[in-house]
């Protein structure tokens, strides 16, 4: 399920970090709540969110359901947002601007799904694990190993579709099986 709460926060001009500064929610609790359907929020959670956001709980729930039922996706605009979405394995999200070039680079480095499946079959399922381990060790010697690891995670987890000149959509590969 898409992260409805993060989309709502972005619509209101708030980042997750800014929301967490008031310490009403821990990062873990917010991540857990964000992955749930807004209709399944407990009354306590909904009231806490509405209090922090200074909006009536019924209005908040209506807005969250509107986002849930729409085609809206989270739009990544910072490196921290990109890392967060990949770490949490967000179902789908958009990347804009400078990150589009990064997505082109990752897409060029991806092998076809047929080749990947053939490699898995030929190696008895252990090839990808060994290959990823070797790449992680090699990344230890890179100047920006965190970026290299992030690129590998994106390439492994997501399909990348270029929507236009400014946007690319990332979608978890497992959703397409």
PDB file of C-alpha atoms in Angstrom, residues 2-108:
ATOM      1  CA  UNK A   2       1.217   3.468  -0.786  1.00  0.00           C
ATOM      2  CA  UNK A   3       2.281   5.721   2.031  1.00  0.00           C
ATOM      3  CA  UNK A   4      -0.790   7.944   2.228  1.00  0.00           C
ATOM      4  CA  UNK A   5       0.431   9.867   5.261  1.00  0.00           C
ATOM      5  CA  UNK A   6       3.719  10.893   3.620  1.00  0.00           C
ATOM      6  CA  UNK A   7       1.825  12.129   0.556  1.00  0.00           C
ATOM      7  CA  UNK A   8      -0.499  14.113   2.841  1.00  0.00           C
ATOM      8  CA  UNK A   9       2.438  15.647   4.711  1.00  0.00           C
ATOM      9  CA  UNK A  10       4.088  16.636   1.430  1.00  0.00           C
ATOM     10  CA  UNK A  11       0.830  18.230   0.217  1.00  0.00           C
ATOM     11  CA  UNK A  12       0.842  20.319   3.392  1.00  0.00           C
ATOM     12  CA  UNK A  13       4.477  21.338   2.884  1.00  0.00           C
ATOM     13  CA  UNK A  14       5.795  19.183   5.737  1.00  0.00           C
ATOM     14  CA  UNK A  15       8.584  16.663   5.660  1.00  0.00           C
ATOM     15  CA  UNK A  16       8.583  13.579   7.826  1.00  0.00           C
ATOM     16  CA  UNK A  17      11.526  15.033   9.757  1.00  0.00           C
ATOM     17  CA  UNK A  18       9.637  18.267  10.491  1.00  0.00           C
ATOM     18  CA  UNK A  19       6.621  16.279  11.662  1.00  0.00           C
ATOM     19  CA  UNK A  20       8.792  14.164  13.976  1.00  0.00           C
ATOM     20  CA  UNK A  21      10.387  17.195  15.653  1.00  0.00           C
ATOM     21  CA  UNK A  22       7.436  17.549  18.017  1.00  0.00           C
ATOM     22  CA  UNK A  23       8.200  14.032  19.281  1.00  0.00           C
ATOM     23  CA  UNK A  24       4.552  12.982  19.497  1.00  0.00           C
ATOM     24  CA  UNK A  25       5.478  10.068  17.216  1.00  0.00           C
ATOM     25  CA  UNK A  26       8.663   8.069  16.989  1.00  0.00           C
ATOM     26  CA  UNK A  27      10.092   7.407  13.542  1.00  0.00           C
ATOM     27  CA  UNK A  28       9.230   3.711  13.913  1.00  0.00           C
ATOM     28  CA  UNK A  29       5.649   4.392  14.945  1.00  0.00           C
ATOM     29  CA  UNK A  30       5.181   6.853  12.091  1.00  0.00           C
ATOM     30  CA  UNK A  31       6.600   4.355   9.577  1.00  0.00           C
ATOM     31  CA  UNK A  32       4.247   1.662  10.907  1.00  0.00           C
ATOM     32  CA  UNK A  33       1.199   3.952  10.805  1.00  0.00           C
ATOM     33  CA  UNK A  34       2.101   5.189   7.333  1.00  0.00           C
ATOM     34  CA  UNK A  35       1.920   1.689   5.846  1.00  0.00           C
ATOM     35  CA  UNK A  36      -1.639   1.091   7.051  1.00  0.00           C
ATOM     36  CA  UNK A  37      -4.930   1.962   5.452  1.00  0.00           C
ATOM     37  CA  UNK A  38      -6.212   5.197   7.064  1.00  0.00           C
ATOM     38  CA  UNK A  39      -9.547   3.514   7.792  1.00  0.00           C
ATOM     39  CA  UNK A  40      -7.684   1.090  10.044  1.00  0.00           C
ATOM     40  CA  UNK A  41      -6.058   3.799  12.175  1.00  0.00           C
ATOM     41  CA  UNK A  42      -7.038   3.552  15.803  1.00  0.00           C
ATOM     42  CA  UNK A  43      -8.989   6.457  17.231  1.00  0.00           C
ATOM     43  CA  UNK A  44      -5.981   7.305  19.392  1.00  0.00           C
ATOM     44  CA  UNK A  45      -3.647   7.407  16.381  1.00  0.00           C
ATOM     45  CA  UNK A  46      -6.047   9.485  14.319  1.00  0.00           C
ATOM     46  CA  UNK A  47      -6.543  11.939  17.177  1.00  0.00           C
ATOM     47  CA  UNK A  48      -2.779  12.220  17.756  1.00  0.00           C
ATOM     48  CA  UNK A  49      -2.169  12.865  14.071  1.00  0.00           C
ATOM     49  CA  UNK A  50      -4.939  15.440  13.832  1.00  0.00           C
ATOM     50  CA  UNK A  51      -3.657  17.217  16.940  1.00  0.00           C
ATOM     51  CA  UNK A  52      -0.096  17.353  15.583  1.00  0.00           C
ATOM     52  CA  UNK A  53      -1.301  18.555  12.194  1.00  0.00           C
ATOM     53  CA  UNK A  54      -3.797  21.003  13.689  1.00  0.00           C
ATOM     54  CA  UNK A  55      -6.731  19.661  11.682  1.00  0.00           C
ATOM     55  CA  UNK A  56      -9.997  18.007  12.709  1.00  0.00           C
ATOM     56  CA  UNK A  57      -9.760  14.211  12.777  1.00  0.00           C
ATOM     57  CA  UNK A  58     -12.748  13.735  10.432  1.00  0.00           C
ATOM     58  CA  UNK A  59     -11.218  16.157   7.908  1.00  0.00           C
ATOM     59  CA  UNK A  60      -7.857  14.390   8.180  1.00  0.00           C
ATOM     60  CA  UNK A  61      -9.427  10.978   7.635  1.00  0.00           C
ATOM     61  CA  UNK A  62     -11.365  12.260   4.612  1.00  0.00           C
ATOM     62  CA  UNK A  63      -8.170  13.722   3.107  1.00  0.00           C
ATOM     63  CA  UNK A  64      -6.203  10.519   3.740  1.00  0.00           C
ATOM     64  CA  UNK A  65      -8.912   8.377   2.122  1.00  0.00           C
ATOM     65  CA  UNK A  66      -8.999  10.745  -0.875  1.00  0.00           C
ATOM     66  CA  UNK A  67      -5.259  10.269  -1.339  1.00  0.00           C
ATOM     67  CA  UNK A  68      -5.554   6.505  -0.848  1.00  0.00           C
ATOM     68  CA  UNK A  69      -8.218   6.257  -3.548  1.00  0.00           C
ATOM     69  CA  UNK A  70      -6.401   8.538  -5.996  1.00  0.00           C
ATOM     70  CA  UNK A  71      -3.523   7.844  -8.361  1.00  0.00           C
ATOM     71  CA  UNK A  72      -1.296  10.173  -6.328  1.00  0.00           C
ATOM     72  CA  UNK A  73       2.202   8.884  -5.601  1.00  0.00           C
ATOM     73  CA  UNK A  74       4.894  10.246  -3.322  1.00  0.00           C
ATOM     74  CA  UNK A  75       7.289  12.516  -5.216  1.00  0.00           C
ATOM     75  CA  UNK A  76      10.895  12.117  -4.106  1.00  0.00           C
ATOM     76  CA  UNK A  77      12.781  15.393  -4.261  1.00  0.00           C
ATOM     77  CA  UNK A  78      15.662  14.856  -1.805  1.00  0.00           C
ATOM     78  CA  UNK A  79      18.309  12.194  -1.275  1.00  0.00           C
ATOM     79  CA  UNK A  80      16.956  11.452   2.202  1.00  0.00           C
ATOM     80  CA  UNK A  81      13.465  10.835   0.810  1.00  0.00           C
ATOM     81  CA  UNK A  82      14.893   8.488  -1.830  1.00  0.00           C
ATOM     82  CA  UNK A  83      16.854   6.526   0.780  1.00  0.00           C
ATOM     83  CA  UNK A  84      13.798   6.337   3.028  1.00  0.00           C
ATOM     84  CA  UNK A  85      11.477   5.074   0.281  1.00  0.00           C
ATOM     85  CA  UNK A  86      13.955   2.401  -0.826  1.00  0.00           C
ATOM     86  CA  UNK A  87      14.676   1.342   2.764  1.00  0.00           C
ATOM     87  CA  UNK A  88      10.948   1.001   3.501  1.00  0.00           C
ATOM     88  CA  UNK A  89      10.387  -0.644   0.105  1.00  0.00           C
ATOM     89  CA  UNK A  90       7.584   1.723  -0.857  1.00  0.00           C
ATOM     90  CA  UNK A  91       5.338   0.061  -3.471  1.00  0.00           C
ATOM     91  CA  UNK A  92       5.538   2.893  -5.996  1.00  0.00           C
ATOM     92  CA  UNK A  93       6.870   6.429  -6.042  1.00  0.00           C
ATOM     93  CA  UNK A  94       8.055   9.120  -8.410  1.00  0.00           C
ATOM     94  CA  UNK A  95      11.505  10.638  -8.677  1.00  0.00           C
ATOM     95  CA  UNK A  96      11.964  14.064 -10.197  1.00  0.00           C
ATOM     96  CA  UNK A  97      14.666  16.354 -11.426  1.00  0.00           C
ATOM     97  CA  UNK A  98      18.277  15.409 -10.741  1.00  0.00           C
ATOM     98  CA  UNK A  99      17.348  11.907  -9.630  1.00  0.00           C
ATOM     99  CA  UNK A 100      16.045  11.105 -13.101  1.00  0.00           C
ATOM    100  CA  UNK A 101      19.660  10.980 -14.342  1.00  0.00           C
ATOM    101  CA  UNK A 102      20.508   8.584 -11.519  1.00  0.00           C
ATOM    102  CA  UNK A 103      17.565   6.392 -12.579  1.00  0.00           C
ATOM    103  CA  UNK A 104      18.850   6.362 -16.186  1.00  0.00           C
ATOM    104  CA  UNK A 105      22.219   5.137 -14.926  1.00  0.00           C
ATOM    105  CA  UNK A 106      20.592   2.406 -12.827  1.00  0.00           C
ATOM    106  CA  UNK A 107      18.301   1.318 -15.672  1.00  0.00           C
ATOM    107  CA  UNK A 108      21.279   1.015 -18.039  1.00  0.00           C
TER     108      UNK A 108
END
